[in-house]
Amino acid sequence: MFGTVLVANRGEIAVRIARTCRELGVRVAAVFSTEDEDAEVLRHADAAVRIGPAAARRSYLHIPAIMEAAFKTGADAIHPGYGMLSEDPDLADVCARSGITFIGPSRDVLASFGDKIESRRLLSAAGLPVLPGGVKSAASVAEMHRMATEIGYPMIVKAVAGGGGRGMEVVEDPADLPAAYARVRSTAEILFGDSRLYVERYLRAARHVEIQVLCDAYGNGVYLGERDCSVQRRHQKLVEETPAPGLPRELIATMGDAAVTAALATGYVGLGTFEFLVDAQQRFTFLEVNPRIQVEHPVTEVVHGVDLVAEQLRVAAGEPLVSGIGDDARGVAIECRINAEDPDRSFAPTPGTLTEFVPPGGPFVRVDTHCRTGTRIPAAYDSLLAKIIVWARDRPAAVARMRRALRELRIGGPGVHTTRDLLVDVLDDPEFGEGTHNTGTLDRFLTSRGSRPQTGQPRAAAREGLESARGLARKLVADG
Amino acid sequence: MTIHHSSAGPPDAGPPSAADAVRAAVADLLACVSSPPDVLRVRGTEFSVELEWIDPNGARNVPVRQADQEPPAGNPGEPDPELVAAYLVSPSVGVFYRGPEPGADPFIDVGTYVEAGQQIGIVEVMKLMIPVEADRAGWVVEVMKADAEPVEYGEPLVALADPGRGMG
């Protein structure tokens, strides 16, 4: 097992990783930017290094800074968390050359899965069914028109270098295609530095069901159940659960076996998630691979009795999979994401200070967070504040427990809005209660709720961002 | 003072009036703080505004020195706070070197007078050598980091006294 692990991330996942390291007797090295001087992970770290200013690209995303911090702290491994550099083949490469273990798949596997067209091709060859489209990138709007006509509408325009729900847009009608092409192209260039686009058929009312895969370095692989993440806003997950309600276990077993076979065929080592869409006829198609730990990993941990971060560390340290891991699954787990966003203003981020934060507790309630009363929410990073996870013997009991836990949470601060109240409404919704919801449910729910329509227009977002900035500026002045 | 526009967001954050409005808001903000910051960063798209006052003690304001104040008690090894006007800090996490190469003389030492822009050291980041330059003129009162010592982003390297204060 490693002597020291450098946690190359921040927020709740940094705390998560540090906790497991502590349980395994592994020394924790943390990094922080000037915006995170009072980060929660520092309370769980044996060493900490300030690596840069607020901007992620100059701190958490800056490979030289991460590596220097690893050298300074004597780390023999780096855990990249999720987001940030977790899927960056360059970090994996630099680690390999520096004799530091990157906790994740190899540079080559990350490069393959980072290219969504290559990823589709690879996994289709390994036996996974894929949606029509995605054979090559479209060099022009005209070419995209031709491809879209072939695969049919509605279709979705996606960034080749994208993923995680960003840099994608559904197109219902050919007339909307040129504008969507332009928007996704510019987003892709900014977010991923790669403006290549492709198209895929879009399944409107599908279930998002993902398989948790774990492979060791000796050719052994298992799947640890599935997660249903169908409650999404613009492809961003808000509620996740396991097992997927109402889907036959035989279907899940077929998907799970297919995912493990495909993972092993690509030489995958470590934890990974294979995302699928399941249509109304219970046919499944492959969406993408997330070659890292995921935000919603706790629901799997709770139902399967596994510490997934510990498994990542063990596999990376060269240990073989323990036989029987993942065989036990009990009950139902649900996770809700509490984000610092205002659902009534197109989910505009609301940075600020949490003057109140009291998480729920009680039987079978778990809260993964980096927040406490007084935590500052910086504007520079993502808006996830906390994940509330509940377990119960069956789904109605889990839903009831989550409804109780959400209401028990006390969270707020000047100018801070969260998704908590929206989640309460979602959990109270009959469609969710019956488990008949799909990926279109939340967007319909939001529209009927009368919240401001999500225009997706850059100017609207800029205006709201400007108002946030003004509010923030006033706050800076008030605090001196 | 320069306002740096981060290129992390789109170069034109909406119509021209939005960018002007950001500038106006930032100017309002600067008019209200008690002392001008050393660095101001404005990001686009998500709109973050960062003001930085460089002070190794973590204080938010530039301390006002009064001639009749007792100098605060400190460790014998620390520079006299009365003398120190500024700290030159590391531009990055990495390894600090005092000279241009192993075995060479250090760029500066205690008692050296530096001009603005003069190189005072190097910070190595993954084999990339970043020159560290003085952002103002002054007398070197103390060098806080040893040759080949790892440093953090923003960590103080060299303490400078005002040019007007002689070292006699």
GROMACS .gro file of C-alpha atoms in nm, chain A residues 23-461:
model
  439
   23GLU     CA    1  -0.847   0.432   0.746
   24LEU     CA    2  -0.585   0.246   0.544
   25GLY     CA    3  -0.295   0.408   0.730
   26VAL     CA    4  -0.190   0.606   0.425
   27ARG     CA    5  -0.047   0.956   0.474
   28VAL     CA    6  -0.252   1.230   0.310
   29ALA     CA    7  -0.103   1.521   0.114
   30ALA     CA    8  -0.354   1.788   0.014
   31VAL     CA    9  -0.331   2.076  -0.231
   32PHE     CA   10  -0.516   2.403  -0.222
   33SER     CA   11  -0.545   2.728  -0.413
   34THR     CA   12  -0.554   3.076  -0.261
   35GLU     CA   13  -0.933   3.048  -0.276
   36ASP     CA   14  -0.927   2.733  -0.059
   37GLU     CA   15  -0.700   2.845   0.227
   38ASP     CA   16  -0.963   2.723   0.476
   39ALA     CA   17  -1.054   2.404   0.287
   40GLU     CA   18  -1.205   2.120   0.486
   41VAL     CA   19  -0.959   1.864   0.341
   42LEU     CA   20  -0.676   2.041   0.526
   43ARG     CA   21  -0.822   1.911   0.852
   44HIS     CA   22  -0.775   1.557   0.720
   45ALA     CA   23  -0.427   1.602   0.573
   46ASP     CA   24  -0.080   1.532   0.705
   47ALA     CA   25   0.077   1.779   0.463
   48ALA     CA   26  -0.065   2.056   0.248
   49VAL     CA   27   0.075   2.263  -0.037
   50ARG     CA   28  -0.058   2.590  -0.177
   51ILE     CA   29  -0.037   2.535  -0.551
   52GLY     CA   30  -0.172   2.847  -0.715
   53PRO     CA   31  -0.427   3.126  -0.740
   54ALA     CA   32  -0.803   3.077  -0.759
   55ALA     CA   33  -0.826   2.995  -1.130
   56ALA     CA   34  -0.844   2.616  -1.165
   57ARG     CA   35  -0.628   2.620  -1.478
   58ARG     CA   36  -0.348   2.776  -1.270
   59SER     CA   37  -0.392   2.549  -0.968
   60TYR     CA   38  -0.595   2.226  -0.963
   61LEU     CA   39  -0.570   2.179  -1.341
   62HIS     CA   40  -0.203   2.281  -1.361
   63ILE     CA   41  -0.008   1.955  -1.392
   64PRO     CA   42   0.332   2.105  -1.303
   65ALA     CA   43   0.191   2.247  -0.982
   66ILE     CA   44   0.032   1.913  -0.889
   67MET     CA   45   0.356   1.727  -0.961
   68GLU     CA   46   0.570   1.970  -0.764
   69ALA     CA   47   0.334   1.931  -0.471
   70ALA     CA   48   0.370   1.552  -0.500
   71PHE     CA   49   0.750   1.581  -0.501
   72LYS     CA   50   0.746   1.821  -0.209
   73THR     CA   51   0.533   1.591   0.005
   74GLY     CA   52   0.702   1.266  -0.097
   75ALA     CA   53   0.380   1.124  -0.240
   76ASP     CA   54   0.412   0.787  -0.412
   77ALA     CA   55   0.064   0.806  -0.563
   78ILE     CA   56  -0.181   1.069  -0.684
   79HIS     CA   57  -0.558   1.033  -0.658
   80PRO     CA   58  -0.721   1.270  -0.906
   81GLY     CA   59  -1.080   1.241  -0.774
   82TYR     CA   60  -1.346   1.327  -1.034
   83GLY     CA   61  -1.349   1.623  -1.272
   84MET     CA   62  -1.024   1.825  -1.259
   85LEU     CA   63  -0.740   1.611  -1.400
   86SER     CA   64  -0.904   1.273  -1.338
   87GLU     CA   65  -0.938   1.193  -1.710
   88ASP     CA   66  -0.625   1.373  -1.829
   89PRO     CA   67  -0.388   1.133  -2.010
   90ASP     CA   68  -0.105   1.384  -1.964
   91LEU     CA   69  -0.121   1.358  -1.586
   92ALA     CA   70  -0.120   0.978  -1.608
   93ASP     CA   71   0.176   1.002  -1.844
   94VAL     CA   72   0.377   1.243  -1.629
   95CYS     CA   73   0.310   1.028  -1.322
   96ALA     CA   74   0.435   0.717  -1.499
   97ARG     CA   75   0.753   0.897  -1.606
   98SER     CA   76   0.807   1.033  -1.255
   99GLY     CA   77   0.767   0.700  -1.079
  100ILE     CA   78   0.446   0.813  -0.906
  101THR     CA   79   0.138   0.591  -0.936
  102PHE     CA   80  -0.163   0.756  -1.096
  103ILE     CA   81  -0.473   0.608  -0.931
  104GLY     CA   82  -0.674   0.537  -1.241
  105PRO     CA   83  -0.639   0.371  -1.580
  106SER     CA   84  -0.333   0.406  -1.801
  107ARG     CA   85  -0.251   0.701  -2.020
  108ASP     CA   86  -0.353   0.509  -2.333
  109VAL     CA   87  -0.689   0.399  -2.192
  110LEU     CA   88  -0.765   0.756  -2.080
  111ALA     CA   89  -0.672   0.890  -2.424
  112SER     CA   90  -0.906   0.639  -2.593
  113PHE     CA   91  -1.199   0.714  -2.365
  114GLY     CA   92  -1.136   1.087  -2.383
  115ASP     CA   93  -1.218   1.075  -2.752
  116LYS     CA   94  -1.589   0.992  -2.765
  117ILE     CA   95  -1.579   0.871  -3.125
  118GLU     CA   96  -1.282   0.643  -3.055
  119SER     CA   97  -1.454   0.529  -2.736
  120ARG     CA   98  -1.769   0.433  -2.927
  121ARG     CA   99  -1.567   0.252  -3.191
  122LEU     CA  100  -1.361   0.060  -2.934
  123LEU     CA  101  -1.656  -0.050  -2.725
  124SER     CA  102  -1.877  -0.128  -3.021
  125ALA     CA  103  -1.599  -0.361  -3.139
  126ALA     CA  104  -1.599  -0.511  -2.790
  127GLY     CA  105  -1.967  -0.597  -2.825
  128LEU     CA  106  -2.158  -0.303  -2.676
  129PRO     CA  107  -2.461  -0.178  -2.870
  130VAL     CA  108  -2.430   0.188  -2.967
  131LEU     CA  109  -2.678   0.449  -3.087
  132PRO     CA  110  -2.679   0.536  -3.458
  133GLY     CA  111  -2.421   0.801  -3.544
  134GLY     CA  112  -2.084   0.889  -3.401
  135VAL     CA  113  -1.872   0.728  -3.669
  136LYS     CA  114  -1.669   1.038  -3.748
  137SER     CA  115  -1.668   1.404  -3.661
  138ALA     CA  116  -1.856   1.651  -3.881
  139ALA     CA  117  -1.625   1.898  -4.053
  140SER     CA  118  -1.904   2.140  -4.142
  141VAL     CA  119  -2.270   2.220  -4.081
  142ALA     CA  120  -2.350   2.073  -4.423
  143GLU     CA  121  -2.181   1.746  -4.334
  144MET     CA  122  -2.362   1.741  -4.001
  145HIS     CA  123  -2.693   1.792  -4.184
  146ARG     CA  124  -2.621   1.486  -4.399
  147MET     CA  125  -2.527   1.276  -4.097
  148ALA     CA  126  -2.834   1.389  -3.905
  149THR     CA  127  -3.064   1.307  -4.194
  150GLU     CA  128  -2.920   0.956  -4.201
  151ILE     CA  129  -2.958   0.888  -3.831
  152GLY     CA  130  -3.285   1.073  -3.785
  153TYR     CA  131  -3.425   1.329  -3.545
  154PRO     CA  132  -3.424   1.406  -3.262
  155MET     CA  133  -3.050   1.387  -3.250
  156ILE     CA  134  -2.784   1.523  -3.017
  157VAL     CA  135  -2.474   1.723  -3.111
  158LYS     CA  136  -2.179   1.629  -2.892
  159ALA     CA  137  -1.818   1.736  -2.848
  160VAL     CA  138  -1.569   1.462  -2.937
  161ALA     CA  139  -1.351   1.566  -2.643
  162GLY     CA  140  -1.644   1.624  -2.412
  163GLY     CA  141  -1.840   1.427  -2.158
  164GLY     CA  142  -1.997   1.464  -1.816
  165GLY     CA  143  -2.306   1.621  -1.966
  166ARG     CA  144  -2.127   1.929  -2.094
  167GLY     CA  145  -2.078   2.038  -2.454
  168MET     CA  146  -2.390   1.874  -2.592
  169GLU     CA  147  -2.721   1.988  -2.729
  170VAL     CA  148  -3.035   1.813  -2.847
  171VAL     CA  149  -3.167   1.915  -3.189
  172GLU     CA  150  -3.531   1.835  -3.262
  173ASP     CA  151  -3.560   2.002  -3.599
  174PRO     CA  152  -3.312   2.045  -3.890
  175ALA     CA  153  -3.377   2.420  -3.886
  176ASP     CA  154  -3.219   2.441  -3.539
  177LEU     CA  155  -2.903   2.260  -3.641
  178PRO     CA  156  -2.677   2.549  -3.757
  179ALA     CA  157  -2.729   2.744  -3.433
  180ALA     CA  158  -2.674   2.433  -3.220
  181TYR     CA  159  -2.361   2.348  -3.420
  182ALA     CA  160  -2.220   2.695  -3.355
  183ARG     CA  161  -2.301   2.691  -2.984
  184VAL     CA  162  -2.164   2.345  -2.910
  185ARG     CA  163  -1.854   2.413  -3.121
  186SER     CA  164  -1.770   2.726  -2.929
  187THR     CA  165  -1.843   2.562  -2.593
  188ALA     CA  166  -1.626   2.265  -2.689
  189GLU     CA  167  -1.338   2.488  -2.787
  190ILE     CA  168  -1.355   2.677  -2.457
  191LEU     CA  169  -1.416   2.381  -2.225
  192PHE     CA  170  -1.209   2.111  -2.392
  193GLY     CA  171  -0.977   2.297  -2.631
  194ASP     CA  172  -1.111   2.080  -2.913
  195SER     CA  173  -1.397   2.193  -3.133
  196ARG     CA  174  -1.462   1.859  -3.309
  197LEU     CA  175  -1.827   1.756  -3.303
  198TYR     CA  176  -2.025   1.444  -3.382
  199VAL     CA  177  -2.391   1.350  -3.383
  200GLU     CA  178  -2.588   1.068  -3.232
  201ARG     CA  179  -2.950   0.966  -3.227
  202TYR     CA  180  -3.122   1.105  -2.917
  203LEU     CA  181  -3.349   0.890  -2.704
  204ARG     CA  182  -3.600   1.130  -2.561
  205ALA     CA  183  -3.761   0.940  -2.276
  206ALA     CA  184  -3.495   0.691  -2.175
  207ARG     CA  185  -3.352   0.581  -1.845
  208HIS     CA  186  -2.990   0.660  -1.771
  209VAL     CA  187  -2.851   0.340  -1.618
  210GLU     CA  188  -2.481   0.303  -1.549
  211ILE     CA  189  -2.274   0.002  -1.446
  212GLN     CA  190  -1.999   0.026  -1.185
  213VAL     CA  191  -1.699  -0.173  -1.306
  214LEU     CA  192  -1.384  -0.261  -1.112
  215CYS     CA  193  -1.083  -0.430  -1.276
  216ASP     CA  194  -0.749  -0.523  -1.128
  217ALA     CA  195  -0.414  -0.539  -1.305
  218TYR     CA  196  -0.433  -0.917  -1.350
  219GLY     CA  197  -0.725  -0.940  -1.592
  220ASN     CA  198  -0.995  -0.980  -1.329
  221GLY     CA  199  -1.306  -0.766  -1.348
  222VAL     CA  200  -1.642  -0.740  -1.173
  223TYR     CA  201  -1.941  -0.514  -1.185
  224LEU     CA  202  -2.081  -0.375  -0.863
  225GLY     CA  203  -2.438  -0.327  -0.967
  226GLU     CA  204  -2.592  -0.037  -1.147
  227ARG     CA  205  -2.707   0.317  -1.075
  228ASP     CA  206  -3.010   0.491  -1.222
  229CYS     CA  207  -2.936   0.861  -1.275
  230SER     CA  208  -3.242   0.960  -1.474
  231VAL     CA  209  -3.324   1.274  -1.276
  232GLN     CA  210  -3.113   1.520  -1.475
  233ARG     CA  211  -3.123   1.884  -1.567
  234ARG     CA  212  -2.959   1.949  -1.903
  235HIS     CA  213  -2.763   1.625  -1.874
  236GLN     CA  214  -2.642   1.709  -1.521
  237LYS     CA  215  -2.743   1.451  -1.260
  238LEU     CA  216  -2.934   1.559  -0.952
  239VAL     CA  217  -3.067   1.234  -0.800
  240GLU     CA  218  -2.915   0.888  -0.831
  241GLU     CA  219  -3.024   0.552  -0.693
  242THR     CA  220  -2.956   0.184  -0.690
  243PRO     CA  221  -3.103  -0.055  -0.787
  244ALA     CA  222  -3.263   0.092  -1.102
  245PRO     CA  223  -3.634   0.081  -1.019
  246GLY     CA  224  -3.851  -0.151  -1.225
  247LEU     CA  225  -3.579  -0.299  -1.444
  248PRO     CA  226  -3.549  -0.679  -1.446
  249ARG     CA  227  -3.233  -0.813  -1.284
  250GLU     CA  228  -3.164  -1.020  -1.597
  251LEU     CA  229  -3.132  -0.700  -1.800
  252ILE     CA  230  -2.890  -0.553  -1.548
  253ALA     CA  231  -2.689  -0.875  -1.548
  254THR     CA  232  -2.665  -0.864  -1.928
  255MET     CA  233  -2.550  -0.501  -1.918
  256GLY     CA  234  -2.308  -0.571  -1.634
  257ASP     CA  235  -2.145  -0.867  -1.806
  258ALA     CA  236  -2.121  -0.671  -2.132
  259ALA     CA  237  -1.954  -0.380  -1.951
  260VAL     CA  238  -1.698  -0.599  -1.772
  261THR     CA  239  -1.614  -0.787  -2.091
  262ALA     CA  240  -1.568  -0.460  -2.277
  263ALA     CA  241  -1.358  -0.310  -1.996
  264LEU     CA  242  -1.123  -0.607  -1.987
  265ALA     CA  243  -1.099  -0.604  -2.367
  266THR     CA  244  -0.965  -0.247  -2.352
  267GLY     CA  245  -0.711  -0.327  -2.082
  268TYR     CA  246  -0.899  -0.124  -1.821
  269VAL     CA  247  -0.751  -0.120  -1.471
  270GLY     CA  248  -0.927   0.046  -1.180
  271LEU     CA  249  -1.272   0.181  -1.116
  272GLY     CA  250  -1.484   0.287  -1.412
  273THR     CA  251  -1.847   0.350  -1.499
  274PHE     CA  252  -2.015   0.241  -1.820
  275GLU     CA  253  -2.317   0.459  -1.896
  276PHE     CA  254  -2.613   0.328  -2.092
  277LEU     CA  255  -2.953   0.446  -2.203
  278VAL     CA  256  -3.244   0.205  -2.162
  279ASP     CA  257  -3.548   0.274  -2.377
  280ALA     CA  258  -3.914   0.196  -2.314
  281GLN     CA  259  -3.870  -0.147  -2.471
  282GLN     CA  260  -3.583  -0.215  -2.228
  283ARG     CA  261  -3.322  -0.212  -2.501
  284PHE     CA  262  -2.989  -0.072  -2.384
  285THR     CA  263  -2.729   0.124  -2.577
  286PHE     CA  264  -2.386   0.245  -2.472
  287LEU     CA  265  -2.342   0.614  -2.402
  288GLU     CA  266  -1.995   0.673  -2.261
  289VAL     CA  267  -1.733   0.550  -2.015
  290ASN     CA  268  -1.629   0.756  -1.714
  291PRO     CA  269  -1.277   0.626  -1.636
  292ARG     CA  270  -1.271   0.751  -1.278
  293ILE     CA  271  -1.465   0.751  -0.954
  294GLN     CA  272  -1.802   0.924  -0.989
  295VAL     CA  273  -1.988   1.175  -0.779
  296GLU     CA  274  -2.268   0.924  -0.713
  297HIS     CA  275  -2.043   0.638  -0.603
  298PRO     CA  276  -2.182   0.636  -0.244
  299VAL     CA  277  -2.511   0.468  -0.339
  300THR     CA  278  -2.313   0.170  -0.470
  301GLU     CA  279  -2.097   0.164  -0.157
  302VAL     CA  280  -2.395   0.163   0.072
  303VAL     CA  281  -2.590  -0.114  -0.104
  304HIS     CA  282  -2.287  -0.337  -0.176
  305GLY     CA  283  -2.095  -0.276   0.146
  306VAL     CA  284  -1.780  -0.169  -0.042
  307ASP     CA  285  -1.542   0.125   0.001
  308LEU     CA  286  -1.477   0.214  -0.363
  309VAL     CA  287  -1.192   0.455  -0.287
  310ALA     CA  288  -1.021   0.177  -0.091
  311GLU     CA  289  -1.066  -0.057  -0.388
  312GLN     CA  290  -0.909   0.206  -0.615
  313LEU     CA  291  -0.609   0.231  -0.385
  314ARG     CA  292  -0.574  -0.147  -0.358
  315VAL     CA  293  -0.593  -0.207  -0.732
  316ALA     CA  294  -0.348   0.075  -0.801
  317ALA     CA  295  -0.111  -0.069  -0.539
  318GLY     CA  296  -0.110  -0.397  -0.731
  319GLU     CA  297  -0.346  -0.606  -0.521
  320PRO     CA  298  -0.577  -0.856  -0.695
  321LEU     CA  299  -0.954  -0.829  -0.660
  322VAL     CA  300  -1.094  -1.005  -0.356
  323SER     CA  301  -1.317  -1.290  -0.471
  324GLY     CA  302  -1.684  -1.237  -0.400
  325ILE     CA  303  -1.661  -0.858  -0.399
  326GLY     CA  304  -1.988  -0.715  -0.525
  327ASP     CA  305  -2.184  -1.036  -0.472
  328ASP     CA  306  -2.380  -0.892  -0.181
  329ALA     CA  307  -2.639  -0.630  -0.255
  330ARG     CA  308  -2.897  -0.528   0.000
  331GLY     CA  309  -3.173  -0.274  -0.001
  332VAL     CA  310  -3.206   0.055  -0.186
  333ALA     CA  311  -2.993   0.368  -0.174
  334ILE     CA  312  -3.075   0.716  -0.305
  335GLU     CA  313  -2.845   1.018  -0.333
  336CYS     CA  314  -2.944   1.383  -0.375
  337ARG     CA  315  -2.697   1.652  -0.477
  338ILE     CA  316  -2.720   1.983  -0.291
  339ASN     CA  317  -2.572   2.248  -0.523
  340ALA     CA  318  -2.528   2.619  -0.462
  341GLU     CA  319  -2.755   2.713  -0.752
  342ASP     CA  320  -3.084   2.897  -0.785
  343PRO     CA  321  -3.334   2.674  -0.967
  344ASP     CA  322  -3.565   2.973  -1.012
  345ARG     CA  323  -3.300   3.167  -1.207
  346SER     CA  324  -3.185   2.905  -1.456
  347PHE     CA  325  -2.971   2.742  -1.187
  348ALA     CA  326  -2.738   3.042  -1.173
  349PRO     CA  327  -2.455   2.962  -0.931
  350THR     CA  328  -2.483   3.146  -0.600
  351PRO     CA  329  -2.143   3.183  -0.438
  352GLY     CA  330  -2.132   3.326  -0.088
  353THR     CA  331  -2.091   3.214   0.272
  354LEU     CA  332  -2.294   2.942   0.441
  355THR     CA  333  -2.400   3.107   0.761
  356GLU     CA  334  -2.595   2.794   0.842
  357PHE     CA  335  -2.510   2.435   0.761
  358VAL     CA  336  -2.649   2.155   0.973
  359PRO     CA  337  -2.656   1.823   0.786
  360PRO     CA  338  -2.927   1.560   0.850
  361GLY     CA  339  -2.848   1.250   1.050
  362GLY     CA  340  -3.014   0.948   1.199
  363PRO     CA  341  -3.058   0.591   1.079
  364PHE     CA  342  -2.892   0.504   0.750
  365VAL     CA  343  -2.823   0.867   0.650
  366ARG     CA  344  -2.481   0.957   0.509
  367VAL     CA  345  -2.367   1.306   0.414
  368ASP     CA  346  -2.057   1.358   0.197
  369THR     CA  347  -1.956   1.723   0.215
  370HIS     CA  348  -1.670   1.965   0.266
  371CYS     CA  349  -1.903   2.227   0.413
  372ARG     CA  350  -1.973   2.342   0.764
  373THR     CA  351  -2.125   2.656   0.910
  374GLY     CA  352  -1.908   2.943   0.791
  375THR     CA  353  -1.778   2.773   0.477
  376ARG     CA  354  -1.720   3.016   0.190
  377ILE     CA  355  -1.851   2.902  -0.145
  378PRO     CA  356  -1.605   3.035  -0.403
  379ALA     CA  357  -1.726   3.147  -0.744
  380ALA     CA  358  -1.426   2.984  -0.909
  381TYR     CA  359  -1.532   2.620  -0.884
  382ASP     CA  360  -1.830   2.389  -0.928
  383SER     CA  361  -2.135   2.437  -0.711
  384LEU     CA  362  -2.164   2.099  -0.535
  385LEU     CA  363  -2.198   2.155  -0.160
  386ALA     CA  364  -2.309   1.821  -0.026
  387LYS     CA  365  -2.445   1.480  -0.118
  388ILE     CA  366  -2.713   1.327   0.099
  389ILE     CA  367  -2.733   0.949   0.074
  390VAL     CA  368  -2.993   0.729   0.242
  391TRP     CA  369  -3.038   0.354   0.260
  392ALA     CA  370  -3.347   0.150   0.340
  393ARG     CA  371  -3.473  -0.204   0.284
  394ASP     CA  372  -3.701  -0.105  -0.004
  395ARG     CA  373  -3.760   0.191  -0.231
  396PRO     CA  374  -4.071   0.341  -0.064
  397ALA     CA  375  -3.883   0.344   0.268
  398ALA     CA  376  -3.575   0.498   0.103
  399VAL     CA  377  -3.787   0.770  -0.060
  400ALA     CA  378  -3.954   0.844   0.273
  401ARG     CA  379  -3.615   0.857   0.446
  402MET     CA  380  -3.473   1.095   0.184
  403ARG     CA  381  -3.780   1.319   0.216
  404ARG     CA  382  -3.715   1.335   0.590
  405ALA     CA  383  -3.340   1.394   0.549
  406LEU     CA  384  -3.385   1.672   0.293
  407ARG     CA  385  -3.627   1.856   0.517
  408GLU     CA  386  -3.396   1.815   0.815
  409LEU     CA  387  -3.100   1.976   0.636
  410ARG     CA  388  -3.045   2.337   0.744
  411ILE     CA  389  -2.852   2.528   0.483
  412GLY     CA  390  -2.834   2.890   0.380
  413GLY     CA  391  -2.647   3.217   0.372
  414PRO     CA  392  -2.683   3.568   0.232
  415GLY     CA  393  -2.744   3.541  -0.141
  416VAL     CA  394  -2.703   3.163  -0.132
  417HIS     CA  395  -2.969   2.946  -0.296
  418THR     CA  396  -2.957   2.570  -0.313
  419THR     CA  397  -3.128   2.287  -0.495
  420ARG     CA  398  -3.268   2.148  -0.168
  421ASP     CA  399  -3.624   2.273  -0.209
  422LEU     CA  400  -3.636   2.156  -0.568
  423LEU     CA  401  -3.518   1.811  -0.457
  424VAL     CA  402  -3.793   1.799  -0.192
  425ASP     CA  403  -4.046   1.861  -0.471
  426VAL     CA  404  -3.887   1.596  -0.694
  427LEU     CA  405  -3.893   1.338  -0.415
  428ASP     CA  406  -4.258   1.423  -0.346
  429ASP     CA  407  -4.351   1.382  -0.713
  430PRO     CA  408  -4.567   1.074  -0.787
  431GLU     CA  409  -4.370   0.987  -1.103
  432PHE     CA  410  -4.052   0.966  -0.897
  433GLY     CA  411  -4.231   0.783  -0.618
  434GLU     CA  412  -4.344   0.515  -0.862
  435GLY     CA  413  -4.004   0.496  -1.028
  436THR     CA  414  -4.147   0.569  -1.371
  437HIS     CA  415  -3.940   0.881  -1.432
  438ASN     CA  416  -3.689   0.917  -1.716
  439THR     CA  417  -3.429   1.165  -1.843
  440GLY     CA  418  -3.700   1.403  -1.965
  441THR     CA  419  -3.884   1.413  -1.634
  442LEU     CA  420  -3.698   1.689  -1.452
  443ASP     CA  421  -3.698   1.933  -1.744
  444ARG     CA  422  -4.075   1.885  -1.781
  445PHE     CA  423  -4.114   1.920  -1.404
  446LEU     CA  424  -3.921   2.248  -1.404
  447THR     CA  425  -4.126   2.390  -1.691
  448SER     CA  426  -4.454   2.306  -1.523
  449ARG     CA  427  -4.326   2.453  -1.198
  450GLY     CA  428  -4.309   2.787  -1.377
  451SER     CA  429  -3.941   2.851  -1.322
  452ARG     CA  430  -3.775   3.080  -1.572
  453PRO     CA  431  -3.725   2.894  -1.901
  454GLN     CA  432  -3.373   2.776  -1.961
  455THR     CA  433  -3.271   2.962  -2.271
  456GLY     CA  434  -2.918   2.825  -2.290
  457GLN     CA  435  -2.828   3.159  -2.448
  458PRO     CA  436  -2.481   3.288  -2.358
  459ARG     CA  437  -2.607   3.646  -2.316
  460ALA     CA  438  -2.865   3.554  -2.054
  461ALA     CA  439  -2.602   3.359  -1.864
   0.00000   0.00000   0.00000
